[in-house]
Coordinates of C-alpha atoms and ligand atoms in Angstrom, one line a residue:
X1 CA 62.7 96.6 249.4
X2 CA 66.1 98.3 249.8
X3 CA 68.4 100.2 247.6
X4 CA 72.1 99.4 248.5
X5 CA 74.5 102.0 247.1
X6 CA 78.2 101.4 246.3
X7 CA 80.6 102.2 249.2
X8 CA 83.3 104.2 247.4
X9 CA 85.5 104.6 250.5
X10 CA 87.6 102.5 252.9
X11 CA 86.0 101.0 256.0
X12 CA 87.9 102.4 259.0
X13 CA 85.8 101.5 262.0
X14 CA 85.3 99.4 265.1
X15 CA 82.1 97.3 264.5
X16 CA 80.5 95.2 267.2
X17 CA 78.5 92.4 265.6
X18 CA 75.7 90.7 267.7
X19 CA 75.9 87.6 269.8
X20 CA 76.4 84.1 268.4
X21 CA 73.2 82.5 267.1
X22 CA 74.3 78.9 267.8
X23 CA 75.5 79.6 271.3
X24 CA 72.4 81.7 272.1
X25 CA 70.0 78.9 271.1
X26 CA 72.0 76.4 273.2
X27 CA 72.2 78.7 276.2
X28 CA 68.4 79.0 276.4
X29 CA 67.8 75.3 275.9
X30 CA 70.4 74.0 278.4
X31 CA 69.6 76.6 281.0
X32 CA 66.1 75.3 281.2
X33 CA 67.5 71.8 282.2
X34 CA 69.1 72.8 285.5
X35 CA 66.8 74.1 288.2
X36 CA 68.8 77.2 289.1
X37 CA 68.5 80.6 287.3
X38 CA 71.0 81.4 284.6
X39 CA 71.8 84.8 283.3
X40 CA 72.8 84.9 279.6
X41 CA 74.6 88.0 278.5
X42 CA 75.1 89.2 274.9
X43 CA 72.2 86.9 273.9
X44 CA 71.2 87.3 270.2
X45 CA 67.7 88.7 270.3
X46 CA 67.0 87.9 266.7
X47 CA 64.0 86.0 265.3
X48 CA 65.6 82.5 265.2
X49 CA 66.7 82.6 268.9
X50 CA 63.4 84.2 269.8
X51 CA 61.7 81.2 268.3
X52 CA 63.7 79.0 270.7
X53 CA 62.7 81.3 273.6
X54 CA 59.0 81.1 272.6
X55 CA 59.2 77.2 272.4
X56 CA 61.0 77.0 275.8
X57 CA 58.4 79.2 277.4
X58 CA 55.6 77.0 276.0
X59 CA 57.5 74.1 277.6
X60 CA 57.5 75.6 281.0
X61 CA 60.6 77.8 281.2
X62 CA 60.5 81.4 282.5
X63 CA 62.6 83.7 280.3
X64 CA 62.9 87.4 281.3
X65 CA 64.6 89.6 278.7
X66 CA 66.2 93.0 279.3
X67 CA 68.3 94.3 276.4
X68 CA 70.8 91.7 275.4
X69 CA 70.5 89.9 278.8
X70 CA 68.1 87.1 279.5
X71 CA 67.4 85.3 282.8
X72 CA 66.1 81.7 282.4
X73 CA 64.5 79.7 285.2
X74 CA 62.8 76.3 284.8
X75 CA 61.7 73.7 287.3
X76 CA 61.0 70.9 284.8
X77 CA 59.5 70.8 281.3
X78 CA 55.8 70.2 280.7
X79 CA 53.6 69.3 277.8
X80 CA 53.0 72.4 275.6
X81 CA 49.3 73.4 275.3
X82 CA 49.6 74.2 271.6
X83 CA 51.7 73.5 268.5
X84 CA 55.3 74.7 268.8
X85 CA 56.3 77.1 266.1
X86 CA 60.0 77.1 265.2
X87 CA 59.6 79.9 262.6
X88 CA 62.5 79.9 260.2
X89 CA 64.9 78.1 262.6
X90 CA 66.3 74.7 261.8
X91 CA 68.4 74.8 265.0
X92 CA 65.2 75.3 267.1
X93 CA 63.3 72.4 265.7
X94 CA 66.1 69.9 265.4
X95 CA 67.6 70.5 268.8
X96 CA 64.3 70.6 270.5
X97 CA 63.1 67.4 268.7
X98 CA 66.0 65.7 270.4
X99 CA 65.2 67.1 273.8
X100 CA 61.5 66.3 273.6
X101 CA 62.0 62.8 272.1
X102 CA 63.1 61.8 275.6
X103 CA 60.2 63.5 277.5
X104 CA 57.0 61.8 278.7
X105 CA 54.6 64.1 276.9
X106 CA 53.2 64.9 273.5
X107 CA 54.4 67.8 271.3
X108 CA 54.0 69.0 267.7
X109 CA 56.3 71.3 265.8
X110 CA 55.7 73.4 262.7
X111 CA 57.6 76.3 261.1
X112 CA 57.5 78.8 258.2
X113 CA 57.3 77.9 254.5
X114 CA 61.1 77.6 254.3
X115 CA 61.5 75.3 257.4
X116 CA 58.6 73.1 256.2
X117 CA 60.7 72.2 253.1
X118 CA 63.8 71.3 255.1
X119 CA 64.6 67.6 255.9
X120 CA 63.9 66.2 259.4
X121 CA 64.5 62.5 258.7
X122 CA 68.1 63.2 259.6
X123 CA 67.0 63.7 263.3
X124 CA 64.0 61.4 263.2
X125 CA 66.1 58.3 262.1
X126 CA 68.7 58.3 264.9
X127 CA 66.1 59.3 267.6
X128 CA 63.9 56.4 266.5
X129 CA 66.8 54.0 266.8
X130 CA 67.0 55.2 270.4
X131 CA 63.4 54.3 271.0
X132 CA 61.7 57.7 270.3
X133 CA 58.2 57.9 268.7
X134 CA 58.2 60.6 266.1
X135 CA 55.9 61.0 263.0
X136 CA 56.3 63.6 260.3
X137 CA 54.7 64.6 257.0
X138 CA 56.1 62.2 254.4
X139 CA 58.4 60.9 257.2
X140 CA 60.7 63.9 256.6
X141 CA 58.9 67.3 256.9
X142 CA 57.1 69.5 259.4
X143 CA 54.6 69.3 260.9
X144 CA 56.3 66.7 263.1
X145 CA 54.7 65.0 266.2
X146 CA 56.6 63.5 269.1
X147 CA 54.7 61.0 271.3
X148 CA 55.5 60.3 274.9
X149 CA 58.5 58.0 275.1
X150 CA 59.5 55.1 277.2
X151 CA 63.1 55.2 278.4
X152 CA 65.4 55.8 275.4
X153 CA 68.5 53.6 274.8
X154 CA 72.0 54.7 274.0
X155 CA 73.1 54.1 270.5
X156 CA 76.3 53.9 268.4
X157 CA 75.5 56.1 265.5
X158 CA 77.6 56.9 262.4
X159 CA 76.2 60.1 261.0
X160 CA 75.6 60.1 257.2
X161 CA 76.1 63.9 257.0
X162 CA 78.2 66.3 259.1
X163 CA 75.6 68.3 260.9
X164 CA 75.9 70.0 264.3
X165 CA 72.1 70.2 264.5
X166 CA 71.7 66.4 264.1
X167 CA 74.6 65.7 266.5
X168 CA 73.1 68.1 269.1
X169 CA 69.6 66.5 268.8
X170 CA 71.1 63.1 269.6
X171 CA 73.2 64.5 272.4
X172 CA 70.2 66.2 274.1
X173 CA 68.1 62.9 273.8
X174 CA 71.1 60.9 275.1
X175 CA 71.1 62.9 278.4
X176 CA 68.0 61.0 279.3
X177 CA 68.9 57.5 277.9
X178 CA 69.6 54.4 280.0
X179 CA 73.1 53.9 278.6
X180 CA 75.9 56.0 276.9
X181 CA 75.6 57.1 273.2
X182 CA 78.5 57.4 270.8
X183 CA 78.2 59.5 267.6
X184 CA 80.7 59.4 264.8
X185 CA 80.8 62.3 262.4
X186 CA 82.2 62.1 258.9
X187 CA 83.9 65.5 259.5
X188 CA 83.7 67.4 262.8
X189 CA 81.0 70.0 262.9
X190 CA 80.6 72.9 265.4
X191 CA 80.9 71.7 269.0
X192 CA 79.1 74.3 271.0
X193 CA 76.6 71.7 272.4
X194 CA 79.4 69.5 273.7
X195 CA 81.2 72.5 275.2
X196 CA 78.1 73.9 276.9
X197 CA 77.0 70.4 278.2
X198 CA 80.4 70.0 279.8
X199 CA 80.0 73.5 281.4
X200 CA 76.7 72.1 282.8
X201 CA 78.5 69.1 284.3
X202 CA 77.8 66.4 281.6
X203 CA 80.4 63.8 281.0
X204 CA 81.6 63.7 277.4
X205 CA 84.5 61.8 275.8
X206 CA 86.1 62.5 272.4
X207 CA 88.2 60.2 270.3
X208 CA 88.9 61.2 266.7
X209 CA 85.5 62.0 265.1
X210 CA 83.7 60.1 267.8
X211 CA 81.8 61.7 270.8
X212 CA 80.5 59.7 273.7
X213 CA 78.0 61.2 276.1
X214 CA 77.1 59.5 279.5
X215 CA 73.5 60.1 280.5
X216 CA 73.2 62.6 283.4
X217 CA 70.3 62.6 285.8
X218 CA 70.8 66.3 286.8
X219 CA 72.6 69.1 285.0
X220 CA 74.2 71.8 287.2
X221 CA 73.8 75.1 285.5
X222 CA 76.4 77.9 285.8
X223 CA 75.1 81.2 287.1
X224 CA 76.1 83.1 284.0
X225 CA 76.8 82.4 280.4
X226 CA 78.5 85.0 278.2
X227 CA 77.9 84.7 274.5
X228 CA 80.7 85.6 272.1
X229 CA 80.0 87.7 269.0
X230 CA 78.9 85.8 266.0
X231 CA 81.7 85.0 263.4
X232 CA 79.0 84.1 260.9
X233 CA 77.7 87.7 261.1
X234 CA 81.2 89.1 261.3
X235 CA 81.9 87.3 258.0
X236 CA 80.1 89.9 255.9
X237 CA 82.2 92.7 257.3
X238 CA 85.4 90.7 257.2
X239 CA 84.9 90.2 253.4
X240 CA 83.8 93.8 252.8
X241 CA 86.9 95.2 254.6
X242 CA 89.1 92.8 252.7
X243 CA 87.7 93.9 249.3
X244 CA 87.5 97.7 249.8
X245 CA 90.9 99.4 249.3
X246 CA 92.6 101.0 252.3
X247 CA 90.1 99.5 254.8
X248 CA 91.0 98.6 258.4
X249 CA 88.2 97.2 260.4
X250 CA 88.2 96.0 264.0
X251 CA 85.6 93.5 265.1
X252 CA 85.8 93.0 268.9
X253 CA 85.2 89.8 270.9
X254 CA 84.2 87.5 267.9
X255 CA 83.8 83.8 268.7
X256 CA 86.8 81.9 267.3
X257 CA 85.8 78.3 268.3
X258 CA 88.1 76.3 265.9
X259 CA 85.0 74.5 264.6
X260 CA 83.8 77.8 263.2
X261 CA 86.9 79.5 261.8
X262 CA 87.1 78.0 258.4
X263 CA 86.3 81.4 256.9
X264 CA 89.5 82.9 258.4
X265 CA 91.6 79.9 257.1
X266 CA 90.2 80.2 253.6
X267 CA 90.5 84.0 253.4
X268 CA 94.0 83.9 254.6
X269 CA 94.9 81.2 252.0
X270 CA 93.4 83.7 249.5
X271 CA 95.7 86.4 250.7
X272 CA 93.5 88.2 253.3
X273 CA 95.1 90.2 256.1
X274 CA 93.3 89.1 259.3
X275 CA 95.0 89.5 262.7
X276 CA 93.6 88.1 266.0
X277 CA 94.2 90.0 269.3
X278 CA 93.1 89.7 272.9
X279 CA 92.2 86.1 272.8
X280 CA 89.9 85.1 275.7
X281 CA 88.1 82.0 276.9
X282 CA 84.6 82.2 278.5
X283 CA 82.4 79.2 279.2
X284 CA 84.7 77.0 277.1
X285 CA 84.3 79.3 274.1
X286 CA 87.3 81.2 272.6
X287 CA 86.9 84.8 271.4
X288 CA 89.3 87.4 270.0
X289 CA 89.3 90.9 268.4
X290 CA 89.7 90.6 264.6
X291 CA 91.6 93.2 262.7
X292 CA 90.9 93.1 259.0
X293 CA 92.9 95.1 256.5
X294 CA 92.3 95.4 252.7
X295 CA 94.2 92.8 250.6
X296 CA 94.4 91.6 247.0
X297 CA 92.8 88.2 246.9
X298 CA 93.6 85.2 244.7
X299 CA 91.3 82.2 243.9
X300 CA 90.5 79.4 246.4
X301 CA 89.8 75.7 246.0
X302 CA 88.4 73.8 249.0
X303 CA 85.9 71.0 249.8
X304 CA 84.5 68.4 252.2
X305 CA 87.0 68.5 255.0
X306 CA 86.5 72.2 255.7
X307 CA 82.8 72.7 254.7
X308 CA 81.3 72.2 258.2
X309 CA 83.7 74.8 259.6
X310 CA 82.4 77.5 257.1
X311 CA 79.0 76.2 256.0
X312 CA 77.1 79.4 256.8
X313 CA 79.9 81.6 255.3
X314 CA 79.8 80.2 251.7
X315 CA 77.6 83.2 250.4
X316 CA 80.1 85.7 251.9
X317 CA 83.1 83.7 250.6
X318 CA 81.5 83.6 247.1
X319 CA 81.6 87.4 247.2
X320 CA 85.3 87.3 248.2
X321 CA 86.0 84.9 245.3
X322 CA 84.2 87.3 242.8
X323 CA 86.8 89.9 243.7
X324 CA 89.8 87.5 243.6
X325 CA 92.2 86.9 240.8
X326 CA 91.5 83.6 239.0
X327 CA 88.8 80.9 239.2
X328 CA 87.7 79.5 242.6
X329 CA 86.1 76.1 243.2
X330 CA 84.1 75.4 246.3
X331 CA 83.5 71.7 246.3
X332 CA 81.0 69.3 248.1
X333 CA 78.3 71.9 248.8
X334 CA 75.3 69.4 248.9
X335 CA 74.3 70.7 252.4
X336 CA 73.9 74.2 251.0
X337 CA 70.9 72.9 249.0
X338 CA 69.0 72.3 252.3
X339 CA 69.6 75.6 254.1
X340 CA 67.0 78.4 254.4
X341 CA 67.0 78.3 250.6
X342 CA 68.8 76.2 248.0
X343 CA 71.8 78.5 248.6
X344 CA 73.9 76.9 245.8
X345 CA 71.2 77.6 243.2
X346 CA 70.4 81.0 244.7
X347 CA 74.1 82.1 244.5
X348 CA 74.2 81.2 240.9
X349 CA 70.9 82.8 240.0
X350 CA 71.1 86.0 242.0
X351 CA 74.9 86.7 242.1
X352 CA 75.1 86.4 238.3
X353 CA 72.7 89.3 238.1
X354 CA 75.4 91.5 239.6
X355 CA 78.3 89.8 237.7
X356 CA 77.0 87.9 234.7
X357 CA 78.6 84.5 233.9
X358 CA 80.8 84.6 237.0
X359 CA 79.0 81.9 239.0
X360 CA 78.2 78.3 237.9
X361 CA 77.1 75.1 239.7
X362 CA 78.6 71.8 238.5
X363 CA 76.8 69.1 240.5
X364 CA 77.3 70.3 244.1
X365 CA 80.4 72.3 243.3
X366 CA 80.4 76.1 242.9
X367 CA 82.7 77.6 240.3
X368 CA 83.5 81.4 240.6
X369 CA 85.3 83.3 237.9
X370 CA 86.8 86.3 239.7
X371 CA 87.2 89.9 238.6
X372 CA 84.6 90.0 235.9
X373 CA 82.5 93.1 235.1
X374 CA 79.8 94.0 237.7
X375 CA 76.5 95.9 237.2
X376 CA 73.8 97.6 239.2
X377 CA 71.2 94.9 239.6
X378 CA 67.8 94.0 241.1
X379 CA 68.1 90.7 243.1
X380 CA 65.8 88.4 245.1
X381 CA 66.7 87.4 248.6
X382 CA 64.3 84.4 248.7
X383 CA 63.7 85.3 252.3
X384 CA 67.1 83.9 253.2
X385 CA 69.0 86.1 255.6
X386 CA 72.5 85.1 254.7
X387 CA 71.7 85.5 250.9
X388 CA 70.4 89.0 251.6
X389 CA 73.5 90.1 253.5
X390 CA 75.9 88.5 251.0
X391 CA 74.0 90.3 248.1
X392 CA 74.2 93.5 250.1
X393 CA 78.0 93.5 250.5
X394 CA 78.4 92.3 246.9
X395 CA 76.3 95.3 245.6
X396 CA 78.0 97.7 248.1
X397 CA 81.5 96.7 246.8
X398 CA 80.3 96.7 243.1
X399 CA 77.8 99.1 241.6
X400 CA 74.9 98.8 244.0
X401 CA 72.0 96.4 244.3
X402 CA 68.2 96.6 244.8
X403 CA 66.8 93.8 247.1
X404 CA 63.2 92.8 247.0
X405 CA 63.0 91.9 250.7
X406 CA 65.7 92.8 253.2
X407 CA 63.9 92.3 256.6
X408 CA 64.8 88.6 256.5
X409 CA 68.1 89.8 258.1
X410 CA 66.1 89.9 261.3
X411 CA 66.5 86.1 261.5
X412 CA 70.2 86.4 262.6
X413 CA 71.4 90.0 262.4
X414 CA 68.6 92.6 263.0
X415 CA 71.0 95.7 263.0
X416 CA 73.0 94.6 259.9
X417 CA 71.8 97.5 257.7
X418 CA 72.3 100.0 260.6
X419 CA 75.9 98.9 261.1
X420 CA 76.5 99.0 257.4
X421 CA 75.2 102.5 257.2
Ligands
S3P516 C1 73.9 75.2 263.3 C2 74.4 74.2 262.5 C3 74.5 74.3 261.0 C4 74.4 75.8 260.5 C5 73.2 76.5 261.2 C6 73.4 76.5 262.7 C7 73.8 75.0 264.7 O1 73.5 73.6 260.4 O2 74.2 75.8 259.1 O3 73.1 77.8 260.7 O4 73.6 76.0 265.5 O5 73.9 73.8 265.1 P1 73.7 72.0 260.2 O6 74.0 71.4 261.4 O7 72.4 71.5 259.6 O8 74.8 71.9 259.2

């Protein structure tokens, strides 16, 4: 339990948020596919990425950690001796299911109560088309078993949903196939896998929303990978500094890969004052210092085309909309229903405790009436890290909030409450 008090003063700070979760997962997985050591700096040592580390160790990788640096060495993957536990991490299980679908050994995945409710058919279906042998509970849920595969075949696959996890699973399996694979996304999702695969020497072609990967016998790992800071973690502080009068917050070296910056675009459209400085590129990934100043916000209306570029930032954006003038409409949020919780239902149920009758779901759209009265409230986090952090900034910018379980922030942002304090 935690008692979050209102912050009745401006934020005037430099805040360094931790390394990017998506890039950290991929750095561990891909580094195990070349046979030279890779040093990953600014690695996110949070529960989700540690689930990936534990799985990769069980598959034969050596991972040495010191602070936020890890050194990965692997000379071939082998069959795990036990069930692989992905914990709370959809990225771990989905990406590794793609990788293991192409290996000549047996593996079983499970996960925590939340992950066991999340859909896996979205990765099983395309991998099965490639020739993989995968069984899952009710053909959709963990536990999931992967049987030794014969050679996989390249496919042309039109993805029914925009999902970087599904795309990455197919790309990882395609590395080992006997012909190229083309994936077409309805709307582009984050492209960290493609960028990192290219840094490892894989051949990828892009045309509109189509990505073609040519199978690669051997990946050539770079000696070092530097992870940018996580824009999805920065999101909570970007919104807080925007809301709190007279604030000026600097967030150094935040990843600004264009497939992740939907939050900056939407907040700017709402009137936010966000400046980017010191743009850099490292390992194909762009980063910049973000300077965020307080601004008066007005309502937003957005949907499908931008959703994959801000999918994890909806809870933080819902807080921004609650402080904006007018009624916001966030459309086409069906994917929010299959995250660590049903985040659409959770936002309506829990955020309304802080600001009654402000949040409503109509189908898969979220309607937010801004600038309505707020109260001190007791809310449930449902064990969902991003819900916990969004409720925290909402309470901190309003009249406080009491959260039943706050340690779920360890999934992606273990020092969130320390930085906030
Ligand atoms: C992620 C992709 C997104 C995102 C998740 C991380 C990734 O999921 O919500 O937190 O690292 O590929 P989907 O691909 O299911 O949309």
